[in-house]
Short mmCIF file of C-alpha atoms and ligand atoms in Angstrom, two decimals:
data_model
loop_
_atom_site.label_atom_id
_atom_site.label_comp_id
_atom_site.label_asym_id
_atom_site.label_seq_id
_atom_site.Cartn_x
_atom_site.Cartn_y
_atom_site.Cartn_z
CA UNK A 23 118.53 112.53 110.45
CA UNK A 24 116.98 109.10 110.83
CA UNK A 25 116.45 106.67 108.28
CA UNK A 26 113.06 105.16 107.55
CA UNK A 27 113.25 101.94 105.21
CA UNK A 28 110.03 101.70 103.12
CA UNK A 29 111.57 99.86 100.18
CA UNK A 30 109.63 96.63 101.98
CA UNK A 31 107.99 95.18 98.82
CA UNK A 32 111.71 94.91 97.14
CA UNK A 33 113.09 93.27 100.19
CA UNK A 34 112.46 93.69 103.61
CA UNK A 35 114.46 95.23 106.27
CA UNK A 36 115.49 95.07 108.95
CA UNK A 37 115.39 91.32 109.12
CA UNK A 38 114.02 89.64 112.86
CA UNK A 39 117.45 88.87 114.54
CA UNK A 40 116.38 85.40 114.95
CA UNK A 41 117.30 85.19 111.09
CA UNK A 42 120.66 86.23 111.29
CA UNK A 43 121.66 83.85 114.40
CA UNK A 44 120.16 80.87 112.61
CA UNK A 45 122.32 81.30 109.87
CA UNK A 46 125.63 82.27 112.13
CA UNK A 47 124.56 79.10 114.25
CA UNK A 48 124.45 76.94 110.86
CA UNK A 49 128.28 78.46 109.94
CA UNK A 50 130.00 78.01 113.16
CA UNK A 51 128.51 74.59 113.89
CA UNK A 52 127.75 72.66 111.06
CA UNK A 53 129.06 74.43 107.61
CA UNK A 54 128.75 71.08 105.96
CA UNK A 55 127.19 70.41 102.82
CA UNK A 56 123.98 68.93 102.91
CA UNK A 57 122.90 65.30 101.80
CA UNK A 58 126.30 65.27 99.83
CA UNK A 59 127.69 62.43 102.38
CA UNK A 60 126.50 60.63 105.58
CA UNK A 61 128.70 62.10 108.42
CA UNK A 62 126.68 63.96 111.22
CA UNK A 63 127.65 67.33 109.69
CA UNK A 64 126.07 66.48 106.89
CA UNK A 65 122.78 65.15 108.25
CA UNK A 66 122.61 68.19 110.53
CA UNK A 67 122.59 70.43 107.42
CA UNK A 68 120.04 68.10 105.81
CA UNK A 69 117.87 68.70 108.57
CA UNK A 70 118.36 71.95 108.35
CA UNK A 71 117.34 72.21 104.80
CA UNK A 72 114.60 70.00 105.44
CA UNK A 73 112.99 71.90 108.88
CA UNK A 74 112.60 74.93 106.39
CA UNK A 75 110.90 73.20 103.77
CA UNK A 76 108.76 71.68 106.59
CA UNK A 77 107.95 75.13 108.15
CA UNK A 78 107.32 76.56 104.81
CA UNK A 79 104.94 73.70 103.78
CA UNK A 80 102.93 74.13 107.22
CA UNK A 81 102.59 78.06 106.01
CA UNK A 82 101.27 77.38 102.77
CA UNK A 83 98.99 74.04 103.64
CA UNK A 84 101.35 71.67 101.43
CA UNK A 85 100.90 68.06 102.59
CA UNK A 86 103.96 66.99 101.55
CA UNK A 87 107.13 69.03 102.21
CA UNK A 88 109.05 67.15 99.53
CA UNK A 89 106.83 68.98 96.95
CA UNK A 90 108.61 71.81 97.64
CA UNK A 91 111.89 72.92 95.98
CA UNK A 92 114.20 75.47 97.25
CA UNK A 93 115.07 78.33 95.02
CA UNK A 94 117.20 81.23 94.59
CA UNK A 95 114.11 83.73 94.26
CA UNK A 96 110.69 83.89 93.04
CA UNK A 97 112.29 84.43 89.51
CA UNK A 98 114.00 81.55 89.80
CA UNK A 99 110.90 79.27 90.42
CA UNK A 100 108.91 81.02 87.61
CA UNK A 101 110.98 80.53 85.33
CA UNK A 102 111.05 76.61 85.86
CA UNK A 103 107.23 76.56 85.95
CA UNK A 104 107.00 78.53 82.63
CA UNK A 105 109.62 77.33 80.79
CA UNK A 106 109.56 73.90 81.91
CA UNK A 107 105.89 73.70 81.39
CA UNK A 108 104.61 75.44 78.05
CA UNK A 109 105.64 74.06 74.77
CA UNK A 110 104.93 75.76 70.86
CA UNK A 111 101.37 75.99 70.41
CA UNK A 112 100.33 76.02 73.79
CA UNK A 113 98.62 79.05 74.74
CA UNK A 114 98.86 80.79 78.32
CA UNK A 115 97.01 83.78 80.61
CA UNK A 116 98.09 86.25 82.41
CA UNK A 117 97.33 89.44 83.54
CA UNK A 118 98.45 93.01 82.76
CA UNK A 119 99.75 93.72 86.40
CA UNK A 120 102.34 90.83 86.09
CA UNK A 121 106.01 91.44 87.11
CA UNK A 122 108.83 91.15 84.59
CA UNK A 123 109.55 87.84 86.12
CA UNK A 124 106.61 86.49 84.79
CA UNK A 125 106.41 88.94 81.73
CA UNK A 126 110.05 88.57 80.32
CA UNK A 127 110.17 84.56 80.24
CA UNK A 128 106.64 84.80 78.50
CA UNK A 129 107.37 87.07 75.81
CA UNK A 130 110.64 85.00 74.99
CA UNK A 131 108.41 81.73 75.21
CA UNK A 132 105.79 83.93 72.47
CA UNK A 133 108.84 83.87 70.54
CA UNK A 134 109.05 80.28 70.45
CA UNK A 135 105.59 79.49 69.59
CA UNK A 136 103.90 79.99 72.82
CA UNK A 137 100.31 81.89 72.58
CA UNK A 138 99.74 84.62 75.39
CA UNK A 139 97.02 86.49 76.32
CA UNK A 140 97.36 89.27 78.60
CA UNK A 141 94.20 90.15 80.48
CA UNK A 142 93.71 93.95 80.52
CA UNK A 143 92.81 95.08 84.33
CA UNK A 144 90.85 98.00 85.57
CA UNK A 145 92.97 101.56 86.29
CA UNK A 146 92.85 100.64 89.78
CA UNK A 147 94.82 97.46 88.79
CA UNK A 148 91.58 95.25 89.76
CA UNK A 149 91.32 91.81 87.79
CA UNK A 150 87.91 90.35 87.03
CA UNK A 151 87.59 86.55 87.40
CA UNK A 152 85.22 86.49 84.79
CA UNK A 153 88.02 87.62 82.31
CA UNK A 154 90.32 84.92 82.91
CA UNK A 155 87.37 82.29 82.51
CA UNK A 156 86.15 84.26 79.38
CA UNK A 157 89.81 83.63 78.11
CA UNK A 158 90.14 79.81 78.38
CA UNK A 159 90.80 78.11 75.22
CA UNK A 160 91.03 74.09 74.46
CA UNK A 161 94.62 74.68 73.59
CA UNK A 162 94.63 76.91 77.32
CA UNK A 163 97.55 74.80 79.14
CA UNK A 164 98.20 77.09 81.85
CA UNK A 165 97.11 80.61 83.95
CA UNK A 166 99.78 82.53 85.77
CA UNK A 167 98.81 85.06 88.32
CA UNK A 168 100.09 86.98 90.78
CA UNK A 169 98.66 87.17 93.96
CA UNK A 170 99.16 91.05 94.69
CA UNK A 171 101.08 93.70 92.31
CA UNK A 172 104.03 94.98 93.64
CA UNK A 173 102.90 98.23 92.34
CA UNK A 174 99.35 99.02 93.89
CA UNK A 175 99.26 95.94 96.23
CA UNK A 176 95.90 95.30 94.63
CA UNK A 177 95.24 92.03 95.90
CA UNK A 178 93.81 89.45 93.13
CA UNK A 179 91.45 86.81 93.59
CA UNK A 180 93.20 83.86 93.26
CA UNK A 181 90.85 81.42 95.02
CA UNK A 182 88.07 82.57 92.51
CA UNK A 183 90.29 82.11 89.81
CA UNK A 184 91.28 78.80 91.33
CA UNK A 185 88.13 77.34 91.91
CA UNK A 186 86.81 78.19 88.45
CA UNK A 187 89.39 76.90 86.50
CA UNK A 188 89.15 73.61 88.67
CA UNK A 189 85.47 73.81 86.95
CA UNK A 190 86.85 74.77 83.22
CA UNK A 191 89.28 71.57 82.64
CA UNK A 192 92.72 70.66 82.91
CA UNK A 193 94.36 73.87 82.90
CA UNK A 194 97.61 74.28 85.26
CA UNK A 195 96.87 77.51 88.18
CA UNK A 196 100.58 78.70 88.70
CA UNK A 197 100.72 81.69 91.34
CA UNK A 198 103.30 83.90 92.09
CA UNK A 199 103.47 84.79 95.52
CA UNK A 200 105.98 87.30 95.83
CA UNK A 201 104.39 89.98 97.18
CA UNK A 202 102.19 87.68 99.39
CA UNK A 203 104.02 84.95 100.81
CA UNK A 204 104.25 85.34 104.81
CA UNK A 205 102.02 88.66 104.53
CA UNK A 206 98.37 87.36 103.52
CA UNK A 207 97.14 83.98 103.90
CA UNK A 208 98.35 81.60 101.36
CA UNK A 209 96.62 78.30 100.89
CA UNK A 210 97.59 75.86 98.26
CA UNK A 211 94.58 73.54 98.95
CA UNK A 212 92.07 75.93 99.47
CA UNK A 213 93.23 78.24 96.58
CA UNK A 214 93.36 75.26 93.27
CA UNK A 215 97.12 76.57 93.28
CA UNK A 216 98.81 73.94 91.19
CA UNK A 217 102.12 75.69 91.33
CA UNK A 218 103.29 78.41 93.74
CA UNK A 219 106.38 80.36 93.55
CA UNK A 220 107.66 82.81 96.19
CA UNK A 221 110.70 84.49 97.59
CA UNK A 222 112.24 84.48 100.77
CA UNK A 223 113.92 87.69 101.35
CA UNK A 224 110.21 89.74 101.77
CA UNK A 225 107.43 89.32 103.69
CA UNK A 226 109.28 85.40 104.39
CA UNK A 227 111.93 87.63 106.37
CA UNK A 228 114.67 85.49 105.30
CA UNK A 229 117.94 86.36 103.51
CA UNK A 230 118.57 87.73 99.82
CA UNK A 231 119.22 84.37 97.51
CA UNK A 232 116.05 82.03 98.98
CA UNK A 233 112.74 81.24 97.70
CA UNK A 234 110.81 78.58 96.43
CA UNK A 235 108.55 76.71 93.78
CA UNK A 236 106.29 74.21 95.36
CA UNK A 237 104.23 71.76 92.30
CA UNK A 238 101.38 69.54 92.95
CA UNK A 239 102.39 65.97 93.42
CA UNK A 240 102.93 64.33 90.06
CA UNK A 241 102.63 67.78 88.08
CA UNK A 242 106.52 67.67 88.23
CA UNK A 243 106.74 64.58 86.08
CA UNK A 244 105.44 66.82 83.04
CA UNK A 245 108.15 69.88 84.10
CA UNK A 246 111.64 69.25 83.33
CA UNK A 247 114.21 71.15 85.31
CA UNK A 248 116.14 74.28 83.71
CA UNK A 249 119.20 73.28 85.44
CA UNK A 250 121.06 69.40 86.01
CA UNK A 251 123.90 68.30 87.70
CA UNK A 252 124.88 67.03 91.58
CA UNK A 253 121.87 66.44 93.80
CA UNK A 254 123.24 63.80 96.47
CA UNK A 255 120.87 61.54 95.53
CA UNK A 256 121.18 58.84 93.11
CA UNK A 257 124.74 59.64 92.12
CA UNK A 258 125.12 55.93 90.13
CA UNK A 259 123.04 57.19 87.82
CA UNK A 260 124.05 60.32 85.30
CA UNK A 261 120.56 60.76 84.56
CA UNK A 262 118.85 63.83 86.57
CA UNK A 263 116.61 62.69 89.13
CA UNK A 264 112.78 63.26 87.97
CA UNK A 265 111.57 63.63 91.79
CA UNK A 266 110.91 66.06 93.87
CA UNK A 267 112.50 68.02 95.03
CA UNK A 268 116.27 67.23 93.91
CA UNK A 269 115.01 67.57 90.49
CA UNK A 270 114.88 71.19 90.58
CA UNK A 271 117.91 71.26 93.53
CA UNK A 272 120.92 70.75 91.47
CA UNK A 273 124.14 71.95 92.96
CA UNK A 274 125.32 72.84 96.33
CA UNK A 275 122.08 74.81 97.97
CA UNK A 276 122.80 78.22 99.76
CA UNK A 277 122.55 75.88 102.86
CA UNK A 278 122.90 79.17 104.96
CA UNK A 279 120.68 81.22 103.36
CA UNK A 280 118.30 78.60 104.01
CA UNK A 281 118.55 78.36 107.60
CA UNK A 282 118.01 81.66 107.57
CA UNK A 283 115.10 81.68 105.51
CA UNK A 284 113.94 78.72 108.13
CA UNK A 285 114.49 81.49 111.00
CA UNK A 286 112.41 83.77 108.83
CA UNK A 287 109.37 81.87 108.11
CA UNK A 288 109.51 80.59 112.02
CA UNK A 289 108.95 84.34 112.78
CA UNK A 290 105.79 85.07 110.87
CA UNK A 291 104.28 81.60 111.63
CA UNK A 292 105.07 82.46 115.72
CA UNK A 293 103.39 85.92 115.34
CA UNK A 294 100.73 84.53 113.14
CA UNK A 295 99.94 85.84 109.73
CA UNK A 296 96.31 87.28 110.77
CA UNK A 297 98.71 89.51 113.90
CA UNK A 298 101.20 90.43 110.94
CA UNK A 299 98.13 91.01 108.13
CA UNK A 300 96.44 93.04 110.75
CA UNK A 301 99.37 95.37 111.64
CA UNK A 302 100.36 96.13 107.87
CA UNK A 303 97.05 96.52 107.34
CA UNK A 304 96.70 99.71 109.96
CA UNK A 305 100.00 100.96 108.94
CA UNK A 306 98.32 101.33 105.11
CA UNK A 307 95.36 102.89 106.61
CA UNK A 308 97.27 105.37 108.77
CA UNK A 309 99.26 106.25 105.49
CA UNK A 310 96.22 106.47 103.69
CA UNK A 311 94.16 108.38 105.80
CA UNK A 312 96.74 110.87 105.86
CA UNK A 313 96.78 111.14 101.87
CA UNK A 314 92.66 111.89 102.02
CA UNK A 315 93.64 115.72 103.00
CA UNK A 316 96.32 116.30 100.46
CA UNK A 317 93.81 114.69 97.28
CA UNK A 318 94.37 117.99 95.68
CA UNK A 319 97.93 117.67 94.88
CA UNK A 320 98.56 113.86 95.65
CA UNK A 321 97.20 111.14 93.53
CA UNK A 322 97.11 107.37 94.75
CA UNK A 323 96.87 104.64 92.48
CA UNK A 324 95.15 101.89 93.49
CA UNK A 325 92.67 100.29 95.48
CA UNK A 326 92.74 102.77 98.32
CA UNK A 327 91.71 100.86 100.93
CA UNK A 328 93.96 99.14 103.08
CA UNK A 329 91.78 95.98 103.31
CA UNK A 330 91.90 95.03 100.23
CA UNK A 331 95.74 95.63 99.42
CA UNK A 332 98.59 94.83 100.78
CA UNK A 333 101.54 97.39 102.65
CA UNK A 334 102.41 98.93 99.09
CA UNK A 335 101.06 102.23 98.00
CA UNK A 336 102.00 103.91 94.75
CA UNK A 337 101.89 107.83 94.33
CA UNK A 338 102.73 110.90 92.72
CA UNK A 339 103.14 114.32 93.46
CA UNK A 340 101.74 116.85 91.24
CA UNK A 341 104.20 118.10 88.75
CA UNK A 342 106.88 116.56 90.48
CA UNK A 343 108.70 113.29 89.03
CA UNK A 344 108.95 110.08 90.52
CA UNK A 345 112.71 110.21 91.15
CA UNK A 346 113.37 113.95 92.03
CA UNK A 347 110.34 112.94 94.92
CA UNK A 348 112.19 110.18 95.88
CA UNK A 349 115.82 111.79 96.16
CA UNK A 350 114.08 114.81 98.12
CA UNK A 351 112.66 111.71 100.16
CA UNK A 352 115.88 110.41 100.71
CA UNK A 353 117.77 113.55 101.45
CA UNK A 354 115.19 115.72 103.31
CA UNK A 355 113.61 113.32 105.29
CA UNK A 356 116.33 109.97 105.31
CA UNK A 357 113.03 108.25 103.66
CA UNK A 358 114.17 105.54 101.46
CA UNK A 359 111.70 104.27 99.01
CA UNK A 360 111.72 102.85 95.33
CA UNK A 361 110.59 105.21 92.50
CA UNK A 362 109.75 104.47 88.62
CA UNK A 363 108.70 101.46 86.89
CA UNK A 364 109.04 98.61 89.99
CA UNK A 365 109.86 96.16 86.68
CA UNK A 366 106.28 96.20 85.50
CA UNK A 367 105.92 98.22 83.17
CA UNK A 368 102.47 97.13 81.54
CA UNK A 369 100.98 97.28 85.27
CA UNK A 370 102.16 100.98 85.00
CA UNK A 371 100.22 100.98 81.90
CA UNK A 372 97.22 100.00 82.72
CA UNK A 373 97.48 102.64 86.01
CA UNK A 374 98.16 105.09 83.33
CA UNK A 375 101.93 106.16 85.07
CA UNK A 376 103.71 104.71 82.27
CA UNK A 377 106.66 105.34 81.52
CA UNK A 378 107.34 108.14 83.90
CA UNK A 379 106.57 105.80 86.79
CA UNK A 380 105.08 106.37 90.37
CA UNK A 381 106.82 106.54 93.94
CA UNK A 382 106.24 103.38 96.32
CA UNK A 383 106.04 103.07 99.94
CA UNK A 384 106.00 100.23 100.95
CA UNK A 385 105.65 98.94 104.65
CA UNK A 386 106.52 96.36 106.68
CA UNK A 387 105.68 94.27 110.03
CA UNK A 388 108.79 96.21 111.67
CA UNK A 389 107.74 99.59 110.90
CA UNK A 390 105.68 101.84 112.84
CA UNK A 391 102.47 103.95 113.05
CA UNK A 392 105.28 106.69 113.45
CA UNK A 393 106.99 105.89 110.35
CA UNK A 394 103.19 106.23 108.68
CA UNK A 395 102.91 109.62 109.97
CA UNK A 396 106.29 110.83 108.98
CA UNK A 397 106.05 109.32 105.94
CA UNK A 398 102.82 111.59 105.32
CA UNK A 399 104.72 114.49 106.94
CA UNK A 400 107.91 114.18 104.21
CA UNK A 401 104.89 114.38 101.27
CA UNK A 402 103.49 117.64 102.67
CA UNK A 403 106.96 118.97 102.80
CA UNK A 404 107.71 118.23 99.25
CA UNK A 405 104.40 120.05 98.39
CA UNK A 406 105.28 123.33 100.41
CA UNK A 407 108.96 123.05 99.47
CA UNK B 10 126.66 47.63 120.10
CA UNK B 11 123.40 46.06 119.06
CA UNK B 12 124.00 42.66 117.10
CA UNK B 13 123.74 43.74 113.01
CA UNK B 14 121.94 40.95 112.57
CA UNK B 15 119.14 42.43 114.78
CA UNK B 16 119.02 45.59 112.47
CA UNK B 17 117.98 46.52 108.97
CA UNK B 18 118.05 49.97 107.16
CA UNK B 19 115.30 51.45 105.04
CA UNK B 20 117.16 53.75 102.08
CA UNK B 21 115.59 56.16 100.02
CA UNK B 22 115.59 58.47 97.14
CA UNK B 23 117.41 61.34 98.80
CA UNK B 24 118.43 62.33 101.77
CA UNK B 25 114.91 64.88 102.19
CA UNK B 26 113.36 62.07 102.04
CA UNK B 27 115.47 59.97 104.88
CA UNK B 28 115.21 63.23 106.95
CA UNK B 29 111.17 63.82 106.50
CA UNK B 30 111.18 59.56 107.37
CA UNK B 31 113.08 59.82 110.56
CA UNK B 32 110.92 62.67 111.48
CA UNK B 33 108.12 60.47 111.16
CA UNK B 34 109.01 57.53 112.95
CA UNK B 35 110.56 59.24 116.01
CA UNK B 36 107.10 61.12 116.79
CA UNK B 37 105.96 57.29 116.72
CA UNK B 38 108.57 56.59 119.46
CA UNK B 39 109.85 54.14 117.32
CA UNK B 40 113.92 54.24 117.87
CA UNK B 41 115.92 54.55 114.41
CA UNK B 42 119.39 56.51 113.42
CA UNK B 43 120.41 58.16 109.92
CA UNK B 44 123.76 56.23 108.87
CA UNK B 45 125.66 56.26 105.73
CA UNK B 46 124.72 53.54 103.27
CA UNK B 47 126.62 50.34 103.64
CA UNK B 48 128.58 50.16 100.73
CA UNK B 49 127.42 46.42 99.92
CA UNK B 50 124.07 48.08 99.78
CA UNK B 51 124.25 50.88 97.36
CA UNK B 52 126.67 52.87 95.44
CA UNK B 53 125.09 55.83 96.29
CA UNK B 54 126.40 58.70 98.71
CA UNK B 55 123.56 59.61 100.91
CA UNK B 56 122.19 58.23 104.05
CA UNK B 57 119.99 55.70 105.54
CA UNK B 58 117.95 54.80 108.18
CA UNK B 59 118.68 52.30 110.69
CA UNK B 60 116.25 50.38 112.74
CA UNK B 61 115.71 47.27 114.75
CA UNK B 62 114.38 44.44 112.34
CA UNK B 63 111.60 43.99 115.16
CA UNK B 64 110.50 47.06 114.13
CA UNK B 65 110.03 46.47 110.35
CA UNK B 66 106.17 45.84 109.96
CA UNK B 67 105.18 49.12 112.12
CA UNK B 68 107.86 51.29 110.29
CA UNK B 69 106.53 49.78 107.20
CA UNK B 70 102.92 50.44 107.71
CA UNK B 71 103.99 54.43 108.50
CA UNK B 72 105.75 55.33 105.79
CA UNK B 73 103.44 53.38 103.56
CA UNK B 74 101.77 56.25 101.42
CA UNK B 75 103.86 58.91 102.78
CA UNK B 76 107.07 58.51 100.94
CA UNK B 77 106.66 57.56 97.39
CA UNK B 78 110.18 55.25 97.77
CA UNK B 79 112.00 53.46 100.37
CA UNK B 80 113.13 49.85 100.15
CA UNK B 81 113.96 48.04 103.48
CA UNK B 82 117.12 45.87 103.38
CA UNK B 83 119.11 43.74 106.14
CA UNK B 84 122.11 44.66 107.62
C1 PLP C 514 105.13 90.58 91.82
C2 PLP C 514 106.42 89.65 91.85
N1 PLP C 514 106.86 88.79 91.36
C3 PLP C 514 108.15 88.29 91.04
C4 PLP C 514 109.46 89.15 92.01
C5 PLP C 514 110.80 88.56 91.89
O1 PLP C 514 111.28 87.99 93.12
P1 PLP C 514 112.59 87.73 93.31
O2 PLP C 514 113.52 89.56 92.54
O3 PLP C 514 112.99 87.34 94.52
O4 PLP C 514 113.14 86.94 92.46
C6 PLP C 514 108.73 90.30 92.58
C7 PLP C 514 109.94 91.01 93.55
O5 PLP C 514 111.11 91.72 92.69
C8 PLP C 514 107.53 90.73 92.88
O6 PLP C 514 106.91 91.79 93.24
#
């Protein structure tokens, strides 16, 4: 039986060959610690890290690549942004569709005296930018939103929110692009994003253990790091550097992973986001089309419209639990997917699927139309079981 | 070997800054090389960018506004 991987929203697989090639090449021919001394291999290692920064900066329309710190994932980036910025008495606004990488730090901060407003979304997972604007108060310090839901694929109106916030005052706009970096256009200038958190192992086609944090120039002065230590810079001082990116990059970096991330991001830039988006949209549309005929037995959550969602589809087959369905898909069809709550309990409450969750099929650029057809066949198989 | 008195170095906040500067300068066809920071200039363990003193003004103009911190020192 073949294996069809439909869990790209958790992490993309397979990866482009260039990703592994870059990692092997770094380890075989360079291997040194970037920025920890001045010899040639050390500089070569530093160059790999710098090149990755530059490719990512270009992808997100960030003027200065040094405003981008590399992290181990989106979760680390979000924790730096949230825990670093918010102090007791500050107010933060977020949505009901957020991942636990936002919700859990916020619930912790709430216990420390930060005031948290969670803006409800429609049962299809939509956010009304008006609702964010209306929730802004005098003490609002930040708005944090996901760019797209990892449960329903619903794309949030990030640019609309960003533009309004800039008119409403000095409010930091932080965006979690874990689901969209590499899959949709992300432009920090056009979207008025002050802080961008992203992960490298999903649509950027890098390895796990990579991600990044962009902070608008100057704003880093107000955000202390979560971790401190050696950076290779300013070694004569025992005080942590206060400049980007060193401030948030303590300890030896994941250079081999960063080499892979650079190659993954290069792959994206080479194909262009437009081409990647078109392909993922086509796969999603094809799968959703198959679902129309199954309407009586299959509930598809979210917008049900490939043009305005990512390549993520959550559904349930009537009278079958998500975990039973996922087991059947794997055992009988070789389809690997993700059942349950997808680390986003509040999103499932919003769409009415808490606590049992949904089955999530998530397509990637390297899936084919045949995979989308096969996925639909498997669902018919389950219905007729 | 070129005469050291005709060369100078730029010190940066970190290797990331040095690498960014190297790229910007090389793109302008000015010759330069990353070398370990000479001990007598700084106790920092990083790298600096060596260039020909005759390019000093040019180089300063190019880096101005692109990097928050850099310091030019003669060798
Ligand atoms: C919307 C969203 N935010 C954040 C994350 C966290 O990403 P990571 O696990 O790479 O930190 C994920 C994925 O797991 C996600 O889907």
